[in-house]
PDB file of C-alpha atoms in Angstrom:
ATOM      1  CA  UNK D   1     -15.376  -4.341   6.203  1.00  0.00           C
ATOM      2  CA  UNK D   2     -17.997  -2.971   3.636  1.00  0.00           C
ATOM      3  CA  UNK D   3     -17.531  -4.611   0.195  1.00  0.00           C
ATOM      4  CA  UNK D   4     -17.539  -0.954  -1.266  1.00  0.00           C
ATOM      5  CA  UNK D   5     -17.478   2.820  -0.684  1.00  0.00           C
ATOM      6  CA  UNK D   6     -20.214   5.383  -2.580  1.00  0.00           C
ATOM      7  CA  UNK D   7     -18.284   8.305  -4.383  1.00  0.00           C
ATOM      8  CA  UNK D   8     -20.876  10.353  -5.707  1.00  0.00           C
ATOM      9  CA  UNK D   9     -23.240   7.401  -6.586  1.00  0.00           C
ATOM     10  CA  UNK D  10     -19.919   5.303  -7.868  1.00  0.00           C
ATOM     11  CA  UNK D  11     -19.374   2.142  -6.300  1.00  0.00           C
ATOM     12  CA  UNK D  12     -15.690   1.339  -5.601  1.00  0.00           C
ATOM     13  CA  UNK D  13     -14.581  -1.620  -3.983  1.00  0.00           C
ATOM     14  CA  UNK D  14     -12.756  -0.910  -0.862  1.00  0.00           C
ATOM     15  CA  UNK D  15      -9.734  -3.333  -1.918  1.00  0.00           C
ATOM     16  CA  UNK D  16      -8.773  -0.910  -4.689  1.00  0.00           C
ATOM     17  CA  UNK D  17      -9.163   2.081  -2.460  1.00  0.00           C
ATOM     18  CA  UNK D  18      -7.103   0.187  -0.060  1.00  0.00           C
ATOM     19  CA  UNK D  19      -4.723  -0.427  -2.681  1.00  0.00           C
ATOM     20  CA  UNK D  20      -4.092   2.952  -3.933  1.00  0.00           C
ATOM     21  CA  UNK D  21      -3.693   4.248  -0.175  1.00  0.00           C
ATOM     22  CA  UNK D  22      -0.800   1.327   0.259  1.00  0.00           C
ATOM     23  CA  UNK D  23       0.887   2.347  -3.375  1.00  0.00           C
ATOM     24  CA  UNK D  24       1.086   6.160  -2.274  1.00  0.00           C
ATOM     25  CA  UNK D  25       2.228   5.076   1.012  1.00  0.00           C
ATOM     26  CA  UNK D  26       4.995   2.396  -0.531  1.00  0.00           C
ATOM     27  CA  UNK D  27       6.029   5.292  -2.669  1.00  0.00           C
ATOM     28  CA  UNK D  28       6.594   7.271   0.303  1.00  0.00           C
ATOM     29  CA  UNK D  29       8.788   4.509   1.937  1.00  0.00           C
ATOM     30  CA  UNK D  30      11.005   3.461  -1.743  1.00  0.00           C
ATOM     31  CA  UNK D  31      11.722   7.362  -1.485  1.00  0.00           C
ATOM     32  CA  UNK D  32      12.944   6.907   2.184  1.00  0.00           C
ATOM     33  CA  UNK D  33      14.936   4.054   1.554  1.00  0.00           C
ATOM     34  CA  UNK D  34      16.881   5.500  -1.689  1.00  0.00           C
ATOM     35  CA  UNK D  35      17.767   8.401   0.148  1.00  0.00           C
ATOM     36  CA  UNK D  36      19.217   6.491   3.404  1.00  0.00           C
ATOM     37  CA  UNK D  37      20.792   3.795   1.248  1.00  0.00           C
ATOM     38  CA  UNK D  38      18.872   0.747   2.844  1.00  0.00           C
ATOM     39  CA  UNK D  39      18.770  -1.049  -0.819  1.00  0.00           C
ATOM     40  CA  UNK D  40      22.933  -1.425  -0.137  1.00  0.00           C
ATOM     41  CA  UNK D  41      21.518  -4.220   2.105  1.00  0.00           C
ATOM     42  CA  UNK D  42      19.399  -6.135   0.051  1.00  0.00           C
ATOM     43  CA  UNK D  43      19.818  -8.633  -2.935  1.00  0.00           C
ATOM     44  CA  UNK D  44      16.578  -8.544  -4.448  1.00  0.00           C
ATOM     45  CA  UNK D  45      14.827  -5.365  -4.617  1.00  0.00           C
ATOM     46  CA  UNK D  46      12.108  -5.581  -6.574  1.00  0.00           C
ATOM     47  CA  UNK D  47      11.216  -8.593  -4.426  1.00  0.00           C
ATOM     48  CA  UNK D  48      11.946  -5.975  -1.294  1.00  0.00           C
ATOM     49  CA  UNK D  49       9.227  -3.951  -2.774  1.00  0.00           C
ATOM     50  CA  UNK D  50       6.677  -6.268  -3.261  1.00  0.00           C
ATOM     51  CA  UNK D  51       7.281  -7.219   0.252  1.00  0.00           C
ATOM     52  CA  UNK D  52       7.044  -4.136   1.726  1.00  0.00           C
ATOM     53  CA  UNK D  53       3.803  -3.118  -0.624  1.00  0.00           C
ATOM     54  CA  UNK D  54       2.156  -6.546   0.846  1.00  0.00           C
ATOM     55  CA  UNK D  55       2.996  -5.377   4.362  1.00  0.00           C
ATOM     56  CA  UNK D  56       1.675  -1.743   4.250  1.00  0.00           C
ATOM     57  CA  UNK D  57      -1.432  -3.296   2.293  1.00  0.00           C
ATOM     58  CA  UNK D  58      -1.981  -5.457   5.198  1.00  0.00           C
ATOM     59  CA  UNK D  59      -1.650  -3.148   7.800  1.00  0.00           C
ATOM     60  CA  UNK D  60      -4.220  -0.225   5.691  1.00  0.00           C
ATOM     61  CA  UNK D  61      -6.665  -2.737   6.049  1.00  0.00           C
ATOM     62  CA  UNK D  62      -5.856  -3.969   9.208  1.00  0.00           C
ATOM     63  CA  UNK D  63      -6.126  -0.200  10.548  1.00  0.00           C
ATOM     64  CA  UNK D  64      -9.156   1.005   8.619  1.00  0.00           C
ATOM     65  CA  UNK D  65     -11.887   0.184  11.044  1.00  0.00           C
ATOM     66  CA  UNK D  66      -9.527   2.858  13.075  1.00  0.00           C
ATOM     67  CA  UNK D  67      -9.897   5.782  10.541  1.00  0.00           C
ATOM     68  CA  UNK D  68     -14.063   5.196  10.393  1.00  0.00           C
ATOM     69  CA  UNK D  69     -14.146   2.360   7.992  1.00  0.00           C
ATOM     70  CA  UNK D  70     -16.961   0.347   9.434  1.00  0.00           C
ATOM     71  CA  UNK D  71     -16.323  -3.556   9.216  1.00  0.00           C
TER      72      UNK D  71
END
């Protein structure tokens, strides 16, 4: 994985760009969940959350060498 991606002559490290993509895409998921009523299930959600942010963060960065993101 490179330590950091060039947007126009910015240096950004490719944690936090991993980051954002997994917020957006935990976003996406929260929505999914409030509007089939999987939270009914759970005790803790905020610790739900940070679970499922972990495992979407994991599996961005885990995937990007798919999407072009040379190691």
């Amino acid at each position: 994985m490179n330590g950091e991606f060039s947007l126009n002559g910015i240096y950004v490290p490719s944690l936090l760009v991993f980051g954002i993509i997994a917020s957006l895409c935990t976003l996406l998921l929260i929505r999914l969940f409030n509007r089939f009523g999987i939270y009914r299930f759970v005790a803790y959600r905020a610790l739900v959350d940070l679970a499922l942010y972990v495992i979407v963060f994991g599996a961005v960065a885990f995937l990007a060498p798919q999407f072009g993101f040379a190691p």
